[in-house]
Amino acid sequence: MPEPDPSTAQPTEPAQPARPARPERFTAPIGTRDVLSPESERRRALVQRFADAAELAGYRHLATPMFEDLGVFTRVGASTDVVTKEMYEFTDKGGRAMALRPELTASVCRAFTEHRPAVLPWKVWYSGPQFRYEKPQKGRYRQFDQVGLETLGSEDPDLDTEAIALAWRFFRGLGLRRLRLLVNSLGEAAERAAYVDALAAYLSNHLGDLSEQAATTLQRNPLRVLDSKRSEDQPIIAGAPQLSSFLGLASVTHFERVLAGLDALGIEAEVSPKLVRGLDYYRRTTFEFATEALDSSQNALGGGGRYDGLVEALGGPPTAGVGFAIGVDRTLLACDAEGVFDAPTTALDCFVVDTTGSLYGFEIAEALRRAGVATDRSWAGELTEAGLGRPRSMKAQMKAADRSGAQVAVLIGPDELEAGAATLRPLRGGPDRSETPQRQVPLDQLVAAVLAELGR
Ligand code: HAM
């Protein structure tokens, strides 16, 4: 390359130091949220409550994948919005059509078909996130948590009652009072189909009077027209054929047994002939738990029903099934609205303050944790030239100890190091604690002394 001729070269501006490009900032995707402490602990406590209730009634935990072959969900129903409009579908790198699960009942039936459990009925409970591409709003998210349970392999109506009663007890145990239980029977497959035909014919005759939205819904799923909240649809809905007149003797007997069971358990149920629910697979019993503490757009805290026939649709043997799912996010919103089920307290027990830079404080913290004492400690503010952590000042560490909410501090300075001891300082002086001044304790008695200080 020829050298530039200095006589013709233009003076150039001094080069500006290149400003490092600011990295792109991300937020959680629309319709999803990060759940931070203490709300995250509250969620975990809620799931634990549900697990306890389910296991007390003989349900065992089942964990299934968060994504399945797309077909697992499309079999659930071609006229279900959850499947046709809201599913997170994708093709994996092997070219397989997959979907993030929008609900868990189909996955449970797929697992049942795959593993063919020897002992029936198969009673399982589950918890975890579901994914639906919905229009996000309060109480309606694109990723939301459910807890739920399913029983496969028995037509016994008392299992319907057991499931409803378990959910009811769970909600009441959280402290929720403004709760309504709605129940209905959709009849067996042929009865439901005959009703849907009659309803479709009736609604088609009144097409001109229906709202535009209901007219569109009619093409996809006539039953869902009954859910319409629009005022212009109400007179048409009021005059529609009643599902109850399409039920055969076996369906009526089944439903009456469920109602009698709920009555025997002292659970007040409202029979709601228009309760059809959003998923296609329901047969016979359906139910929903509605709260009066939230707006009607998000007042369903949970729901379920019978889905005899779903296992067959997934390639399994004819198998009866019943279950429900509860929306964790909405249940917690209802708890907020009723002022019940607070977040558990997660305060620390003990904070170790160590100004020596030795490993002494670390060992003490580990010993306390092994004894079940919730312990944290201060960490190096910066590294020394040798690459070791330089301890923060006593003042800074004590500030961190106070902020941590711990009840007791264990202090280690050069004197303690020398004496093979630690100083125990009560931080939250209750009426009896204020009597106990800080004191030096030999190392081998420290764990016992901290436990005594905590009243354990
Ligand atoms: P589901 O009615 O679609 O039923 O959902 C159950 C509950 O999940 C709802 O009552 C609601 O609390 C919550 N939920 C649904 N969608 C959202 C959302 N986008 N954001 C927040 N919460 C939501 C089922 O999923 C069936 N698998 C229930 C079942 C089990 N049926 C028989 N077995």
GROMACS .gro file of C-alpha atoms and ligand atoms in nm:
model
  489
    1MET     CA    1   0.000   0.000   0.000
    2PRO     CA    2   0.155   0.342  -0.100
    3GLU     CA    3   0.227   0.589   0.183
    4PRO     CA    4  -0.010   0.892   0.182
    5ASP     CA    5   0.153   1.209   0.048
    6PRO     CA    6   0.204   1.426   0.363
    7SER     CA    7   0.166   1.749   0.157
    8THR     CA    8  -0.188   1.663   0.049
    9ALA     CA    9  -0.305   1.479   0.361
   10GLN     CA   10  -0.601   1.663   0.532
   11PRO     CA   11  -0.566   1.734   0.902
   12THR     CA   12  -0.801   1.497   1.076
   13GLU     CA   13  -1.006   1.554   1.391
   14PRO     CA   14  -0.849   1.392   1.695
   15ALA     CA   15  -1.017   1.055   1.728
   16GLN     CA   16  -1.290   1.047   1.993
   17PRO     CA   17  -1.252   0.757   2.230
   18ALA     CA   18  -1.522   0.512   2.122
   19ARG     CA   19  -1.805   0.510   2.374
   20PRO     CA   20  -1.883   0.154   2.474
   21ALA     CA   21  -2.228   0.063   2.343
   22ARG     CA   22  -2.476   0.029   2.625
   23PRO     CA   23  -2.590  -0.332   2.641
   24GLU     CA   24  -2.957  -0.386   2.561
   25ARG     CA   25  -3.175  -0.407   2.870
   26PHE     CA   26  -3.438  -0.674   2.896
   27THR     CA   27  -3.753  -0.701   3.101
   28ALA     CA   28  -3.970  -1.009   3.166
   29PRO     CA   29  -4.183  -1.090   2.856
   30ILE     CA   30  -4.534  -0.941   2.838
   31GLY     CA   31  -4.776  -1.139   3.048
   32THR     CA   32  -4.503  -1.287   3.270
   33ARG     CA   33  -4.356  -1.165   3.599
   34ASP     CA   34  -4.064  -1.219   3.831
   35VAL     CA   35  -4.190  -1.317   4.172
   36LEU     CA   36  -3.960  -1.187   4.444
   37SER     CA   37  -3.944  -1.262   4.815
   38PRO     CA   38  -4.158  -1.254   5.025
   39GLU     CA   39  -4.429  -1.317   4.760
   40SER     CA   40  -4.229  -1.610   4.622
   41GLU     CA   41  -4.225  -1.771   4.968
   42ARG     CA   42  -4.598  -1.713   4.995
   43ARG     CA   43  -4.650  -1.902   4.668
   44ARG     CA   44  -4.438  -2.188   4.788
   45ALA     CA   45  -4.634  -2.200   5.113
   46LEU     CA   46  -4.958  -2.213   4.914
   47VAL     CA   47  -4.834  -2.502   4.701
   48GLN     CA   48  -4.724  -2.681   5.020
   49ARG     CA   49  -5.072  -2.637   5.169
   50PHE     CA   50  -5.219  -2.791   4.856
   51ALA     CA   51  -4.969  -3.078   4.857
   52ASP     CA   52  -5.055  -3.153   5.222
   53ALA     CA   53  -5.428  -3.152   5.152
   54ALA     CA   54  -5.392  -3.376   4.844
   55GLU     CA   55  -5.156  -3.622   5.012
   56LEU     CA   56  -5.386  -3.647   5.314
   57ALA     CA   57  -5.649  -3.776   5.071
   58GLY     CA   58  -5.421  -4.030   4.901
   59TYR     CA   59  -5.312  -3.830   4.594
   60ARG     CA   60  -4.948  -3.876   4.490
   61HIS     CA   61  -4.731  -3.618   4.320
   62LEU     CA   62  -4.689  -3.630   3.942
   63ALA     CA   63  -4.440  -3.417   3.751
   64THR     CA   64  -4.478  -3.403   3.373
   65PRO     CA   65  -4.277  -3.206   3.115
   66MET     CA   66  -4.359  -2.841   3.051
   67PHE     CA   67  -4.387  -2.915   2.681
   68GLU     CA   68  -4.546  -3.202   2.495
   69ASP     CA   69  -4.610  -3.314   2.141
   70LEU     CA   70  -4.859  -3.068   1.997
   71GLY     CA   71  -5.105  -3.354   1.939
   72VAL     CA   72  -5.145  -3.412   2.314
   73PHE     CA   73  -5.321  -3.078   2.337
   74THR     CA   74  -5.497  -3.062   2.000
   75ARG     CA   75  -5.684  -3.381   2.094
   76VAL     CA   76  -5.821  -3.191   2.394
   77GLY     CA   77  -6.061  -3.011   2.164
   78ALA     CA   78  -6.065  -2.840   1.831
   79SER     CA   79  -6.316  -2.581   1.949
   80THR     CA   80  -6.130  -2.480   2.265
   81ASP     CA   81  -5.974  -2.131   2.253
   82VAL     CA   82  -5.700  -2.245   2.489
   83VAL     CA   83  -5.586  -2.487   2.218
   84THR     CA   84  -5.676  -2.315   1.892
   85LYS     CA   85  -5.586  -1.955   1.969
   86GLU     CA   86  -5.370  -1.936   2.279
   87MET     CA   87  -5.114  -2.212   2.253
   88TYR     CA   88  -4.739  -2.152   2.246
   89GLU     CA   89  -4.654  -2.384   1.959
   90PHE     CA   90  -4.306  -2.436   1.821
   91THR     CA   91  -4.106  -2.669   1.603
   92ASP     CA   92  -3.804  -2.815   1.778
   93LYS     CA   93  -3.464  -2.859   1.614
   94GLY     CA   94  -3.567  -3.212   1.515
   95GLY     CA   95  -3.864  -3.076   1.322
   96ARG     CA   96  -4.122  -3.201   1.575
   97ALA     CA   97  -4.436  -2.997   1.639
   98MET     CA   98  -4.441  -2.920   2.011
   99ALA     CA   99  -4.633  -2.693   2.249
  100LEU     CA  100  -4.577  -2.544   2.592
  101ARG     CA  101  -4.850  -2.691   2.811
  102PRO     CA  102  -5.158  -2.467   2.840
  103GLU     CA  103  -5.299  -2.697   3.110
  104LEU     CA  104  -5.214  -3.026   3.277
  105THR     CA  105  -5.511  -3.258   3.239
  106ALA     CA  106  -5.407  -3.366   2.888
  107SER     CA  107  -5.049  -3.427   3.008
  108VAL     CA  108  -5.175  -3.640   3.298
  109CYS     CA  109  -5.385  -3.849   3.058
  110ARG     CA  110  -5.085  -3.885   2.827
  111ALA     CA  111  -4.871  -4.001   3.124
  112PHE     CA  112  -5.144  -4.246   3.228
  113THR     CA  113  -5.155  -4.392   2.877
  114GLU     CA  114  -4.777  -4.420   2.870
  115HIS     CA  115  -4.728  -4.583   3.212
  116ARG     CA  116  -5.055  -4.777   3.254
  117PRO     CA  117  -5.053  -4.773   3.637
  118ALA     CA  118  -5.146  -5.112   3.783
  119VAL     CA  119  -5.355  -4.978   4.070
  120LEU     CA  120  -5.674  -4.793   3.986
  121PRO     CA  121  -5.801  -4.540   4.051
  122TRP     CA  122  -5.480  -4.349   3.989
  123LYS     CA  123  -5.488  -4.038   4.208
  124VAL     CA  124  -5.229  -3.769   4.132
  125TRP     CA  125  -5.170  -3.405   4.222
  126TYR     CA  126  -4.947  -3.153   4.044
  127SER     CA  127  -4.827  -2.795   4.045
  128GLY     CA  128  -4.640  -2.574   3.803
  129PRO     CA  129  -4.653  -2.311   3.532
  130GLN     CA  130  -4.892  -2.316   3.236
  131PHE     CA  131  -4.867  -2.105   2.922
  132ARG     CA  132  -5.148  -1.936   2.731
  133TYR     CA  133  -5.112  -1.654   2.480
  134GLU     CA  134  -5.388  -1.442   2.632
  135LYS     CA  135  -5.440  -1.069   2.649
  136PRO     CA  136  -5.264  -0.995   2.977
  137GLN     CA  137  -5.447  -0.809   3.255
  138LYS     CA  138  -5.469  -0.835   3.633
  139GLY     CA  139  -5.524  -1.202   3.716
  140ARG     CA  140  -5.470  -1.314   3.356
  141TYR     CA  141  -5.115  -1.388   3.248
  142ARG     CA  142  -4.931  -1.569   2.970
  143GLN     CA  143  -4.741  -1.776   3.222
  144PHE     CA  144  -4.935  -1.862   3.536
  145ASP     CA  145  -4.917  -2.129   3.804
  146GLN     CA  146  -5.172  -2.396   3.879
  147VAL     CA  147  -5.210  -2.659   4.146
  148GLY     CA  148  -5.452  -2.939   4.074
  149LEU     CA  149  -5.534  -3.305   4.091
  150GLU     CA  150  -5.679  -3.581   3.875
  151THR     CA  151  -5.825  -3.927   3.942
  152LEU     CA  152  -5.820  -4.173   3.654
  153GLY     CA  153  -5.991  -4.509   3.632
  154SER     CA  154  -6.316  -4.473   3.823
  155GLU     CA  155  -6.663  -4.345   3.740
  156ASP     CA  156  -6.761  -4.325   4.106
  157PRO     CA  157  -6.947  -3.994   4.158
  158ASP     CA  158  -6.810  -3.980   4.513
  159LEU     CA  159  -6.470  -3.906   4.357
  160ASP     CA  160  -6.621  -3.591   4.202
  161THR     CA  161  -6.739  -3.496   4.549
  162GLU     CA  162  -6.401  -3.576   4.703
  163ALA     CA  163  -6.224  -3.350   4.452
  164ILE     CA  164  -6.467  -3.062   4.505
  165ALA     CA  165  -6.453  -3.102   4.884
  166LEU     CA  166  -6.074  -3.104   4.882
  167ALA     CA  167  -6.055  -2.781   4.681
  168TRP     CA  168  -6.320  -2.624   4.903
  169ARG     CA  169  -6.130  -2.715   5.221
  170PHE     CA  170  -5.809  -2.584   5.066
  171PHE     CA  171  -5.964  -2.244   4.986
  172ARG     CA  172  -6.133  -2.221   5.326
  173GLY     CA  173  -5.806  -2.319   5.496
  174LEU     CA  174  -5.636  -2.021   5.332
  175GLY     CA  175  -5.898  -1.805   5.499
  176LEU     CA  176  -6.107  -1.729   5.188
  177ARG     CA  177  -6.474  -1.673   5.271
  178ARG     CA  178  -6.621  -1.485   4.975
  179LEU     CA  179  -6.628  -1.795   4.764
  180ARG     CA  180  -6.907  -1.958   4.563
  181LEU     CA  181  -6.913  -2.311   4.431
  182LEU     CA  182  -7.098  -2.354   4.101
  183VAL     CA  183  -7.180  -2.704   3.974
  184ASN     CA  184  -7.346  -2.844   3.664
  185SER     CA  185  -7.376  -3.165   3.466
  186LEU     CA  186  -7.302  -3.170   3.095
  187GLY     CA  187  -7.426  -3.528   3.055
  188GLU     CA  188  -7.257  -3.814   2.876
  189ALA     CA  189  -7.096  -3.766   2.537
  190ALA     CA  190  -7.410  -3.844   2.331
  191GLU     CA  191  -7.632  -3.632   2.556
  192ARG     CA  192  -7.393  -3.342   2.539
  193ALA     CA  193  -7.370  -3.376   2.160
  194ALA     CA  194  -7.752  -3.387   2.123
  195TYR     CA  195  -7.777  -3.076   2.339
  196VAL     CA  196  -7.508  -2.891   2.142
  197ASP     CA  197  -7.698  -2.968   1.817
  198ALA     CA  198  -8.025  -2.841   1.964
  199LEU     CA  199  -7.856  -2.532   2.103
  200ALA     CA  200  -7.680  -2.460   1.774
  201ALA     CA  201  -8.010  -2.490   1.583
  202TYR     CA  202  -8.185  -2.257   1.831
  203LEU     CA  203  -7.905  -1.999   1.826
  204SER     CA  204  -7.883  -2.011   1.445
  205ASN     CA  205  -8.254  -1.927   1.432
  206HIS     CA  206  -8.179  -1.615   1.640
  207LEU     CA  207  -7.857  -1.523   1.464
  208GLY     CA  208  -7.979  -1.176   1.372
  209ASP     CA  209  -8.041  -1.088   1.740
  210LEU     CA  210  -7.708  -1.214   1.872
  211SER     CA  211  -7.407  -0.987   1.927
  212GLU     CA  212  -7.140  -1.008   1.658
  213GLN     CA  213  -6.908  -1.176   1.909
  214ALA     CA  214  -7.166  -1.440   2.004
  215ALA     CA  215  -7.239  -1.509   1.636
  216THR     CA  216  -6.870  -1.582   1.579
  217THR     CA  217  -6.852  -1.799   1.893
  218LEU     CA  218  -7.155  -1.993   1.767
  219GLN     CA  219  -6.956  -2.112   1.465
  220ARG     CA  220  -6.676  -2.244   1.686
  221ASN     CA  221  -6.849  -2.364   2.000
  222PRO     CA  222  -7.223  -2.306   2.058
  223LEU     CA  223  -7.188  -2.390   2.429
  224ARG     CA  224  -6.962  -2.092   2.483
  225VAL     CA  225  -7.237  -1.857   2.368
  226LEU     CA  226  -7.399  -1.934   2.705
  227ASP     CA  227  -7.098  -1.762   2.868
  228SER     CA  228  -7.163  -1.432   2.686
  229LYS     CA  229  -7.184  -1.135   2.922
  230ARG     CA  230  -7.326  -0.899   2.653
  231SER     CA  231  -7.670  -0.759   2.733
  232GLU     CA  232  -7.811  -0.812   2.379
  233ASP     CA  233  -7.743  -1.188   2.410
  234GLN     CA  234  -7.918  -1.232   2.744
  235PRO     CA  235  -8.281  -1.268   2.621
  236ILE     CA  236  -8.172  -1.525   2.361
  237ILE     CA  237  -7.970  -1.718   2.621
  238ALA     CA  238  -8.264  -1.711   2.864
  239GLY     CA  239  -8.488  -1.878   2.605
  240ALA     CA  240  -8.232  -2.140   2.498
  241PRO     CA  241  -8.297  -2.513   2.543
  242GLN     CA  242  -8.193  -2.639   2.887
  243LEU     CA  243  -7.918  -2.894   2.913
  244SER     CA  244  -8.089  -3.069   3.205
  245SER     CA  245  -8.373  -3.187   2.979
  246PHE     CA  246  -8.117  -3.375   2.763
  247LEU     CA  247  -7.966  -3.574   3.050
  248GLY     CA  248  -8.036  -3.949   3.065
  249LEU     CA  249  -8.113  -4.140   3.385
  250ALA     CA  250  -7.750  -4.240   3.452
  251SER     CA  251  -7.629  -3.878   3.422
  252VAL     CA  252  -7.908  -3.751   3.646
  253THR     CA  253  -7.834  -4.019   3.909
  254HIS     CA  254  -7.463  -3.941   3.895
  255PHE     CA  255  -7.523  -3.570   3.943
  256GLU     CA  256  -7.772  -3.623   4.224
  257ARG     CA  257  -7.520  -3.837   4.408
  258VAL     CA  258  -7.260  -3.558   4.377
  259LEU     CA  259  -7.506  -3.300   4.509
  260ALA     CA  260  -7.605  -3.532   4.796
  261GLY     CA  261  -7.237  -3.588   4.880
  262LEU     CA  262  -7.168  -3.214   4.893
  263ASP     CA  263  -7.473  -3.165   5.108
  264ALA     CA  264  -7.359  -3.441   5.346
  265LEU     CA  265  -7.021  -3.266   5.380
  266GLY     CA  266  -7.188  -2.933   5.450
  267ILE     CA  267  -7.060  -2.770   5.129
  268GLU     CA  268  -7.301  -2.526   4.975
  269ALA     CA  269  -7.319  -2.567   4.598
  270GLU     CA  270  -7.519  -2.363   4.348
  271VAL     CA  271  -7.644  -2.558   4.047
  272SER     CA  272  -7.562  -2.338   3.750
  273PRO     CA  273  -7.709  -2.479   3.426
  274LYS     CA  274  -7.498  -2.243   3.214
  275LEU     CA  275  -7.164  -2.352   3.358
  276VAL     CA  276  -7.002  -2.510   3.050
  277ARG     CA  277  -6.631  -2.426   3.114
  278GLY     CA  278  -6.376  -2.341   2.851
  279LEU     CA  279  -6.236  -2.683   2.767
  280ASP     CA  280  -6.413  -2.931   2.541
  281TYR     CA  281  -6.340  -3.251   2.724
  282TYR     CA  282  -6.592  -3.224   3.008
  283ARG     CA  283  -6.864  -3.487   3.050
  284ARG     CA  284  -7.115  -3.508   3.334
  285THR     CA  285  -6.997  -3.307   3.640
  286THR     CA  286  -6.839  -2.964   3.594
  287PHE     CA  287  -6.765  -2.715   3.869
  288GLU     CA  288  -6.603  -2.381   3.928
  289PHE     CA  289  -6.495  -2.182   4.235
  290ALA     CA  290  -6.579  -1.815   4.194
  291THR     CA  291  -6.470  -1.540   4.428
  292GLU     CA  292  -6.679  -1.231   4.498
  293ALA     CA  293  -6.363  -1.048   4.599
  294LEU     CA  294  -6.234  -0.997   4.241
  295ASP     CA  295  -6.383  -0.856   3.916
  296SER     CA  296  -6.588  -1.097   3.709
  297SER     CA  297  -6.315  -1.116   3.441
  298GLN     CA  298  -6.083  -1.293   3.686
  299ASN     CA  299  -6.319  -1.430   3.949
  300ALA     CA  300  -6.272  -1.798   3.860
  301LEU     CA  301  -6.014  -1.926   4.109
  302GLY     CA  302  -6.033  -2.281   3.984
  303GLY     CA  303  -6.249  -2.533   3.811
  304GLY     CA  304  -6.273  -2.882   3.678
  305GLY     CA  305  -6.498  -3.175   3.615
  306ARG     CA  306  -6.524  -3.519   3.462
  307TYR     CA  307  -6.360  -3.598   3.131
  308ASP     CA  308  -6.444  -3.963   3.063
  309GLY     CA  309  -6.312  -4.028   2.709
  310LEU     CA  310  -6.000  -3.808   2.714
  311VAL     CA  311  -5.759  -4.096   2.780
  312GLU     CA  312  -5.908  -4.280   2.479
  313ALA     CA  313  -5.860  -3.972   2.263
  314LEU     CA  314  -5.491  -3.995   2.356
  315GLY     CA  315  -5.466  -4.357   2.249
  316GLY     CA  316  -5.530  -4.520   2.588
  317PRO     CA  317  -5.798  -4.763   2.705
  318PRO     CA  318  -6.148  -4.637   2.791
  319THR     CA  319  -6.086  -4.465   3.123
  320ALA     CA  320  -6.296  -4.235   3.338
  321GLY     CA  321  -6.134  -3.923   3.480
  322VAL     CA  322  -6.215  -3.634   3.711
  323GLY     CA  323  -6.013  -3.347   3.851
  324PHE     CA  324  -5.963  -2.975   3.880
  325ALA     CA  325  -5.699  -2.705   3.862
  326ILE     CA  326  -5.667  -2.395   4.078
  327GLY     CA  327  -5.502  -2.075   3.954
  328VAL     CA  328  -5.233  -1.987   4.209
  329ASP     CA  329  -5.195  -1.625   4.090
  330ARG     CA  330  -5.567  -1.554   4.116
  331THR     CA  331  -5.605  -1.734   4.446
  332LEU     CA  332  -5.334  -1.511   4.593
  333LEU     CA  333  -5.507  -1.202   4.450
  334ALA     CA  334  -5.828  -1.317   4.621
  335CYS     CA  335  -5.629  -1.366   4.945
  336ASP     CA  336  -5.499  -1.007   4.910
  337ALA     CA  337  -5.851  -0.880   4.853
  338GLU     CA  338  -5.978  -1.063   5.164
  339GLY     CA  339  -5.666  -0.979   5.368
  340VAL     CA  340  -5.581  -1.342   5.445
  341PHE     CA  341  -5.288  -1.582   5.400
  342ASP     CA  342  -4.997  -1.343   5.451
  343ALA     CA  343  -4.648  -1.420   5.335
  344PRO     CA  344  -4.462  -1.635   5.587
  345THR     CA  345  -4.190  -1.459   5.784
  346THR     CA  346  -3.848  -1.558   5.661
  347ALA     CA  347  -3.629  -1.351   5.894
  348LEU     CA  348  -3.282  -1.476   5.975
  349ASP     CA  349  -3.196  -1.609   6.318
  350CYS     CA  350  -2.833  -1.513   6.333
  351PHE     CA  351  -2.575  -1.288   6.163
  352VAL     CA  352  -2.202  -1.350   6.192
  353VAL     CA  353  -1.983  -1.039   6.208
  354ASP     CA  354  -1.614  -1.117   6.155
  355THR     CA  355  -1.350  -0.844   6.133
  356THR     CA  356  -1.051  -1.080   6.139
  357GLY     CA  357  -1.052  -1.190   5.776
  358SER     CA  358  -0.989  -1.546   5.897
  359LEU     CA  359  -1.202  -1.848   5.809
  360TYR     CA  360  -1.326  -1.856   6.165
  361GLY     CA  361  -1.651  -1.672   6.098
  362PHE     CA  362  -1.721  -1.890   5.798
  363GLU     CA  363  -1.679  -2.207   6.001
  364ILE     CA  364  -1.907  -2.073   6.274
  365ALA     CA  365  -2.177  -1.979   6.019
  366GLU     CA  366  -2.163  -2.332   5.872
  367ALA     CA  367  -2.185  -2.494   6.219
  368LEU     CA  368  -2.490  -2.281   6.302
  369ARG     CA  369  -2.659  -2.372   5.973
  370ARG     CA  370  -2.593  -2.741   6.040
  371ALA     CA  371  -2.779  -2.696   6.370
  372GLY     CA  372  -3.077  -2.547   6.183
  373VAL     CA  373  -3.007  -2.183   6.272
  374ALA     CA  374  -3.082  -1.956   5.972
  375THR     CA  375  -2.752  -1.771   5.946
  376ASP     CA  376  -2.596  -1.518   5.713
  377ARG     CA  377  -2.274  -1.323   5.737
  378SER     CA  378  -2.101  -1.025   5.593
  379TRP     CA  379  -1.890  -1.058   5.282
  380ALA     CA  380  -1.570  -0.885   5.174
  381GLY     CA  381  -1.619  -0.534   5.045
  382GLU     CA  382  -1.321  -0.559   4.813
  383LEU     CA  383  -1.027  -0.785   4.741
  384THR     CA  384  -0.674  -0.721   4.872
  385GLU     CA  385  -0.380  -0.719   4.633
  386ALA     CA  386  -0.322  -1.080   4.731
  387GLY     CA  387  -0.673  -1.154   4.606
  388LEU     CA  388  -0.827  -1.220   4.947
  389GLY     CA  389  -1.139  -1.055   5.080
  390ARG     CA  390  -1.078  -0.750   5.301
  391PRO     CA  391  -1.337  -0.756   5.583
  392ARG     CA  392  -1.571  -0.459   5.614
  393SER     CA  393  -1.550  -0.241   5.923
  394MET     CA  394  -1.729  -0.350   6.240
  395LYS     CA  395  -1.973  -0.061   6.194
  396ALA     CA  396  -2.061  -0.161   5.837
  397GLN     CA  397  -2.103  -0.526   5.934
  398MET     CA  398  -2.324  -0.439   6.233
  399LYS     CA  399  -2.541  -0.228   6.001
  400ALA     CA  400  -2.580  -0.528   5.772
  401ALA     CA  401  -2.664  -0.745   6.076
  402ASP     CA  402  -2.937  -0.501   6.181
  403ARG     CA  403  -3.079  -0.481   5.830
  404SER     CA  404  -3.089  -0.859   5.799
  405GLY     CA  405  -3.361  -0.887   6.063
  406ALA     CA  406  -3.154  -1.145   6.256
  407GLN     CA  407  -3.225  -1.184   6.627
  408VAL     CA  408  -2.872  -1.253   6.736
  409ALA     CA  409  -2.527  -1.145   6.617
  410VAL     CA  410  -2.212  -1.349   6.668
  411LEU     CA  411  -1.909  -1.118   6.674
  412ILE     CA  412  -1.556  -1.226   6.602
  413GLY     CA  413  -1.260  -0.991   6.639
  414PRO     CA  414  -0.894  -1.045   6.718
  415ASP     CA  415  -0.971  -1.100   7.090
  416GLU     CA  416  -1.221  -1.373   7.019
  417LEU     CA  417  -0.987  -1.531   6.770
  418GLU     CA  418  -0.715  -1.535   7.031
  419ALA     CA  419  -0.944  -1.675   7.304
  420GLY     CA  420  -1.110  -1.942   7.086
  421ALA     CA  421  -1.447  -1.781   7.158
  422ALA     CA  422  -1.714  -1.559   7.003
  423THR     CA  423  -1.927  -1.275   7.138
  424LEU     CA  424  -2.300  -1.326   7.132
  425ARG     CA  425  -2.505  -1.007   7.105
  426PRO     CA  426  -2.886  -1.009   7.113
  427LEU     CA  427  -3.015  -0.774   6.842
  428ARG     CA  428  -3.391  -0.771   6.896
  429GLY     CA  429  -3.426  -0.695   7.263
  430GLY     CA  430  -3.756  -0.845   7.371
  431PRO     CA  431  -3.859  -0.788   7.734
  432ASP     CA  432  -3.653  -1.083   7.851
  433ARG     CA  433  -3.370  -1.032   7.600
  434SER     CA  434  -3.286  -0.682   7.714
  435GLU     CA  435  -3.181  -0.848   8.038
  436THR     CA  436  -2.922  -1.057   7.855
  437PRO     CA  437  -2.622  -0.841   7.774
  438GLN     CA  438  -2.370  -0.941   7.514
  439ARG     CA  439  -2.128  -1.204   7.637
  440GLN     CA  440  -1.830  -1.407   7.528
  441VAL     CA  441  -1.894  -1.778   7.478
  442PRO     CA  442  -1.632  -2.048   7.422
  443LEU     CA  443  -1.651  -2.188   7.072
  444ASP     CA  444  -1.762  -2.534   7.174
  445GLN     CA  445  -2.064  -2.388   7.354
  446LEU     CA  446  -2.158  -2.134   7.090
  447VAL     CA  447  -2.421  -2.329   6.896
  448ALA     CA  448  -2.600  -2.425   7.219
  449ALA     CA  449  -2.584  -2.066   7.345
  450VAL     CA  450  -2.731  -1.930   7.017
  451LEU     CA  451  -3.010  -2.190   7.027
  452ALA     CA  452  -3.087  -2.096   7.389
  453GLU     CA  453  -3.090  -1.727   7.295
  454LEU     CA  454  -3.342  -1.808   7.020
  455GLY     CA  455  -3.554  -1.996   7.274
  456ARG     CA  456  -3.508  -2.334   7.104
  457HAM     P1  457  -5.905  -2.381   3.348
  457HAM     O1  458  -6.041  -2.333   3.392
  457HAM     O2  459  -5.864  -2.349   3.211
  457HAM     O3  460  -5.904  -2.536   3.373
  457HAM     O4  461  -5.795  -2.323   3.448
  457HAM     C1  462  -5.807  -2.343   3.587
  457HAM     C2  463  -5.773  -2.212   3.661
  457HAM     O5  464  -5.646  -2.163   3.617
  457HAM     C3  465  -5.870  -2.097   3.633
  457HAM     O6  466  -5.984  -2.106   3.712
  457HAM     C4  467  -5.784  -1.977   3.669
  457HAM     O7  468  -5.784  -1.956   3.810
  457HAM     C5  469  -5.646  -2.021   3.627
  457HAM     N1  470  -5.612  -1.960   3.498
  457HAM     C6  471  -5.650  -2.000   3.374
  457HAM     N2  472  -5.596  -1.918   3.281
  457HAM     C7  473  -5.523  -1.825   3.346
  457HAM     C8  474  -5.442  -1.714   3.306
  457HAM     N3  475  -5.423  -1.683   3.180
  457HAM     N4  476  -5.382  -1.640   3.403
  457HAM     C9  477  -5.399  -1.671   3.534
  457HAM     N5  478  -5.471  -1.775   3.578
  457HAM    C10  479  -5.534  -1.851   3.485
  457HAM    C11  480  -5.796  -2.619   3.344
  457HAM     O8  481  -5.686  -2.580   3.322
  457HAM    C12  482  -5.831  -2.765   3.355
  457HAM     N6  483  -5.709  -2.841   3.323
  457HAM    C13  484  -5.883  -2.798   3.493
  457HAM    C14  485  -5.917  -2.943   3.509
  457HAM    C15  486  -5.841  -3.037   3.570
  457HAM     N7  487  -6.023  -3.004   3.464
  457HAM    C16  488  -6.019  -3.132   3.495
  457HAM     N8  489  -5.907  -3.154   3.557
   0.00000   0.00000   0.00000
